[in-house]
Amino acid sequence: MKRFSYFFGFALFVYLCTGIAQIRPEERAVVRRFGEVVAKPGPGLWIGLPYGMDRLDRVPIASVRRVPVGYRPEAAEENPAGQFVSGDQNLVNVQVTVDYSVGENPDDLEDFVLSRERCDLLLARETESALAEWIAGRNVDEVLLTGNGALPLWCLRRLQERLSPMRLGVRVQQISVAYLAPPDEVRSAFEEVNAAQTNARAQEQRAEQEANRLKRDAEATAFQLVQQAVGTANAKKVQAQAESTAFVQRWQQYKKLEATNPDILTAIWWEEMGRVWLGFKS
């Protein structure tokens, strides 16, 4: 009987110890007492009621969880999911990875604990819906050419809008495209089209570069001609100003000589005519 009392006391002590828990620095906890949330303790020692009365759920708030969504090449035959229809009725295989963590708002911790078991499933479902929406609004060429860059940004905003009313308590940090390609049956045709488009873009770039070079050469030639024209005009202007000044000075000299010698104009005429005749003789 005494041994039974010791055993019962020890069992009671162990049971009461189930209400003691150590919460690590990178964790937060939610305590539910008979199903109702009564506390959200931070790091440190927590003492509550024993198991069956209190339930303590630890949540590593610093960890990032990853959910793959969509097409899986390694299991394409068993699981053909992840094939989406583009706006021009073509099939595209897409797989993305969704990285998420617990939200930072005070209520996010409780929401995440209550919905943790279905969180990945809901994230995958809503991500597939967002992927289908984005792909259906574009033709297959645009999806394949711009999907790696444009799809993650658009899907990240759209997914956060979809998840907000569900109160999952999570924040989507990043969405990245892991696989994006047409079905294997038509991949070679798409690769040929992509190669042709790449070649066409390369030719367009070379033509644009050549056009820019010709434009720069024409602008340089035009600038040089303008500078030459400006220089010639300035030289003509200086020459004209010099000739005008010389003429004015000679006219003023003639006026002075005319006052003392009325026949000075005749003398000047004969002097100039003499020079002309000498020119004819030579």
C-alpha positions as CSV (number, residue, x, y, z in Angstrom):
1,M,0.0,0.0,0.0
2,K,2.9,2.3,0.9
3,R,4.6,1.5,-2.4
4,F,1.3,2.3,-4.3
5,S,1.2,5.7,-2.5
6,Y,4.7,6.5,-3.6
7,F,4.0,5.4,-7.1
8,F,0.8,7.4,-7.2
9,G,2.6,10.5,-5.8
10,F,5.4,10.1,-8.4
11,A,2.9,9.7,-11.2
12,L,1.0,12.8,-10.0
13,F,4.2,14.8,-9.9
14,V,5.1,13.7,-13.4
15,Y,1.6,14.6,-14.6
16,L,1.8,18.1,-13.0
17,C,5.2,18.6,-14.7
18,T,3.5,18.3,-18.1
19,G,2.3,21.8,-17.5
20,I,5.8,23.2,-17.4
21,A,7.5,24.0,-20.7
22,Q,10.6,25.8,-21.9
23,I,10.1,28.2,-24.9
24,R,13.2,28.8,-26.9
25,P,14.3,32.3,-28.1
26,E,13.3,31.6,-31.7
27,E,9.9,30.3,-30.7
28,R,6.5,31.7,-29.6
29,A,3.8,29.7,-28.1
30,V,0.0,29.6,-27.9
31,V,-1.7,28.1,-24.9
32,R,-5.2,26.7,-25.2
33,R,-7.1,25.7,-22.1
34,F,-10.0,23.4,-22.9
35,G,-9.8,24.6,-26.5
36,E,-9.8,28.3,-25.7
37,V,-6.7,30.4,-26.2
38,V,-5.6,31.8,-22.8
39,A,-2.0,33.0,-23.3
40,K,0.7,33.6,-25.9
41,P,3.9,33.3,-23.9
42,G,7.3,34.4,-25.3
43,P,10.7,32.8,-24.7
44,G,11.3,31.5,-21.2
45,L,9.8,29.1,-18.7
46,W,6.0,28.6,-18.9
47,I,4.1,27.0,-16.0
48,G,0.5,26.1,-16.7
49,L,-2.1,23.4,-16.1
50,P,-1.0,19.8,-16.9
51,Y,-1.7,18.0,-20.2
52,G,-5.4,17.5,-21.0
53,M,-6.3,20.9,-19.5
54,D,-3.7,23.0,-21.3
55,R,-2.3,22.5,-24.7
56,L,0.8,24.4,-25.7
57,D,1.8,24.8,-29.3
58,R,5.3,26.0,-30.1
59,V,5.8,28.0,-33.3
60,P,9.3,28.7,-34.7
61,I,8.6,32.2,-36.0
62,A,12.0,32.7,-37.7
63,S,11.8,29.6,-39.9
64,V,10.6,29.8,-43.5
65,R,8.4,27.1,-44.9
66,R,8.3,26.1,-48.6
67,V,5.4,24.6,-50.5
68,P,5.9,23.4,-54.1
69,V,2.9,24.0,-56.3
70,G,2.1,22.8,-59.8
71,Y,3.8,20.5,-62.3
72,R,6.4,18.0,-61.2
73,P,8.6,16.6,-64.0
74,E,9.7,13.6,-62.0
75,A,6.1,12.5,-61.4
76,A,4.4,13.7,-64.6
77,E,3.0,10.3,-65.6
78,E,1.5,9.6,-62.2
79,N,0.5,13.2,-61.4
80,P,-0.3,15.3,-64.5
81,A,-1.3,18.3,-62.3
82,G,0.3,21.6,-63.0
83,Q,-0.8,21.9,-66.7
84,F,-2.5,25.3,-67.3
85,V,-4.3,26.6,-70.3
86,S,-3.1,29.9,-71.8
87,G,-5.4,32.5,-73.3
88,D,-4.8,31.1,-76.8
89,Q,-5.7,27.6,-75.7
90,N,-2.2,26.1,-75.4
91,L,-1.0,23.9,-72.5
92,V,1.9,25.1,-70.3
93,N,3.6,23.2,-67.5
94,V,4.3,25.4,-64.5
95,Q,5.8,24.7,-61.1
96,V,6.4,27.4,-58.5
97,T,7.7,27.3,-54.9
98,V,6.0,29.4,-52.3
99,D,8.1,30.5,-49.3
100,Y,6.1,31.7,-46.3
101,S,6.5,32.4,-42.6
102,V,4.3,33.2,-39.6
103,G,2.9,36.7,-39.9
104,E,4.1,39.6,-37.7
105,N,0.7,40.8,-36.5
106,P,-0.4,39.9,-32.9
107,D,-3.3,37.8,-34.1
108,D,-1.2,35.9,-36.7
109,L,0.3,33.5,-34.2
110,E,-3.1,32.3,-33.0
111,D,-4.5,32.1,-36.5
112,F,-1.5,30.0,-37.6
113,V,-1.8,27.6,-34.7
114,L,-5.5,27.1,-35.4
115,S,-5.0,26.5,-39.2
116,R,-1.5,25.0,-39.3
117,E,-2.7,21.5,-40.4
118,R,-4.5,22.9,-43.5
119,C,-2.2,25.8,-44.2
120,D,-0.1,24.1,-46.9
121,L,-3.1,22.7,-48.6
122,L,-4.9,26.1,-48.8
123,L,-1.7,27.8,-49.9
124,A,-1.3,25.3,-52.7
125,R,-4.9,25.6,-53.8
126,E,-4.9,29.4,-53.9
127,T,-1.6,29.5,-55.6
128,E,-2.8,27.2,-58.4
129,S,-5.9,29.4,-58.8
130,A,-3.6,32.5,-59.1
131,L,-1.4,30.7,-61.6
132,A,-4.4,29.7,-63.7
133,E,-5.7,33.3,-63.7
134,W,-2.4,34.8,-64.8
135,I,-1.8,32.2,-67.5
136,A,-5.3,32.4,-68.9
137,G,-5.0,36.1,-69.5
138,R,-1.9,35.8,-71.8
139,N,-0.9,33.9,-74.9
140,V,1.6,31.1,-74.7
141,D,4.4,33.1,-76.1
142,E,4.1,35.8,-73.5
143,V,3.8,33.2,-70.7
144,L,7.0,31.4,-71.8
145,L,9.0,34.5,-72.5
146,T,8.0,36.7,-69.5
147,G,6.8,34.1,-67.0
148,N,10.1,33.7,-65.0
149,G,10.1,37.5,-64.3
150,A,6.6,38.7,-64.3
151,L,4.7,35.7,-62.9
152,P,6.3,35.7,-59.4
153,L,5.6,39.4,-58.7
154,W,2.0,39.3,-59.9
155,C,1.3,36.0,-58.1
156,L,2.8,37.3,-54.9
157,R,0.4,40.3,-54.7
158,R,-2.6,38.2,-55.9
159,L,-2.0,35.4,-53.4
160,Q,-1.7,37.7,-50.4
161,E,-5.1,39.2,-51.4
162,R,-6.6,35.7,-51.6
163,L,-5.2,34.6,-48.2
164,S,-6.1,37.7,-46.2
165,P,-9.8,36.7,-45.6
166,M,-8.8,33.1,-44.6
167,R,-6.8,34.2,-41.6
168,L,-4.1,31.6,-41.9
169,G,-1.7,33.8,-40.0
170,V,1.1,33.6,-42.6
171,R,3.0,36.0,-44.8
172,V,4.1,34.9,-48.2
173,Q,7.7,36.1,-48.5
174,Q,8.6,34.9,-52.0
175,I,7.4,33.0,-55.0
176,S,9.8,31.6,-57.5
177,V,9.3,29.7,-60.8
178,A,10.9,26.3,-60.6
179,Y,9.7,24.9,-63.9
180,L,8.1,26.6,-66.9
181,A,7.9,24.8,-70.3
182,P,5.5,23.6,-72.9
183,P,4.5,19.9,-72.9
184,D,7.1,17.5,-74.1
185,E,5.0,16.7,-77.2
186,V,5.4,20.2,-78.6
187,R,8.5,21.4,-76.9
188,S,10.7,21.1,-80.0
189,A,8.3,23.3,-82.0
190,F,8.3,26.0,-79.2
191,E,12.1,25.8,-79.0
192,E,12.3,26.5,-82.8
193,V,9.9,29.4,-82.4
194,N,11.9,30.8,-79.5
195,A,15.2,30.4,-81.5
196,A,13.6,32.3,-84.4
197,Q,12.3,35.0,-82.2
198,T,15.7,35.3,-80.5
199,N,17.4,35.6,-83.9
200,A,14.9,38.2,-85.0
201,R,15.5,40.3,-81.8
202,A,19.2,40.0,-82.4
203,Q,18.9,41.3,-85.9
204,E,16.6,44.1,-84.7
205,Q,19.3,45.1,-82.1
206,R,22.0,45.0,-84.8
207,A,19.9,47.1,-87.1
208,E,19.1,49.6,-84.3
209,Q,22.8,49.8,-83.4
210,E,23.7,50.5,-87.1
211,A,21.0,53.1,-87.4
212,N,22.3,54.8,-84.2
213,R,25.8,54.7,-85.6
214,L,24.7,56.3,-88.9
215,K,22.7,58.9,-87.0
216,R,25.8,59.8,-84.9
217,D,28.0,60.0,-88.0
218,A,25.4,62.3,-89.7
219,E,25.1,64.5,-86.7
220,A,28.9,64.8,-86.5
221,T,29.1,65.7,-90.2
222,A,26.4,68.2,-89.9
223,F,28.1,69.8,-86.9
224,Q,31.4,70.0,-88.8
225,L,29.6,71.6,-91.8
226,V,27.9,74.1,-89.5
227,Q,31.2,75.0,-87.9
228,Q,32.9,75.4,-91.3
229,A,30.0,77.6,-92.5
230,V,30.2,79.7,-89.3
231,G,34.0,80.1,-89.8
232,T,33.6,81.1,-93.5
233,A,30.8,83.6,-92.6
234,N,33.0,85.1,-89.9
235,A,35.9,85.4,-92.3
236,K,33.7,87.1,-94.9
237,K,32.3,89.4,-92.3
238,V,35.8,90.5,-91.1
239,Q,36.9,91.0,-94.7
240,A,33.9,93.1,-95.5
241,Q,34.4,95.2,-92.4
242,A,38.0,95.8,-93.4
243,E,37.1,96.8,-96.9
244,S,34.4,99.1,-95.6
245,T,36.8,100.7,-93.2
246,A,39.4,101.2,-96.0
247,F,36.7,102.7,-98.3
248,V,35.5,105.1,-95.6
249,Q,39.1,106.2,-94.9
250,R,39.8,106.8,-98.6
251,W,36.6,108.7,-99.0
252,Q,37.4,110.9,-96.1
253,Q,40.9,111.5,-97.6
254,Y,39.3,112.4,-100.9
255,K,37.0,115.0,-99.2
256,K,40.0,116.7,-97.6
257,L,42.0,116.8,-100.9
258,E,38.9,118.1,-102.8
259,A,38.8,121.1,-100.6
260,T,42.2,122.2,-101.7
261,N,42.2,120.8,-105.2
262,P,38.9,120.7,-107.2
263,D,40.5,118.5,-109.9
264,I,41.6,115.7,-107.5
265,L,38.8,113.4,-108.8
266,T,40.2,113.7,-112.4
267,A,43.7,113.0,-111.2
268,I,42.5,109.9,-109.3
269,W,40.6,108.7,-112.4
270,W,43.7,109.1,-114.7
271,E,45.8,107.3,-112.0
272,E,43.5,104.3,-111.9
273,M,43.2,104.2,-115.7
274,G,46.9,104.2,-115.9
275,R,47.0,101.1,-113.7
276,V,44.4,99.5,-115.9
277,W,46.4,100.2,-119.1
278,L,49.5,98.8,-117.5
279,G,47.6,95.7,-116.7
280,F,46.6,95.3,-120.3
281,K,50.2,95.7,-121.5
282,S,51.5,93.1,-119.2
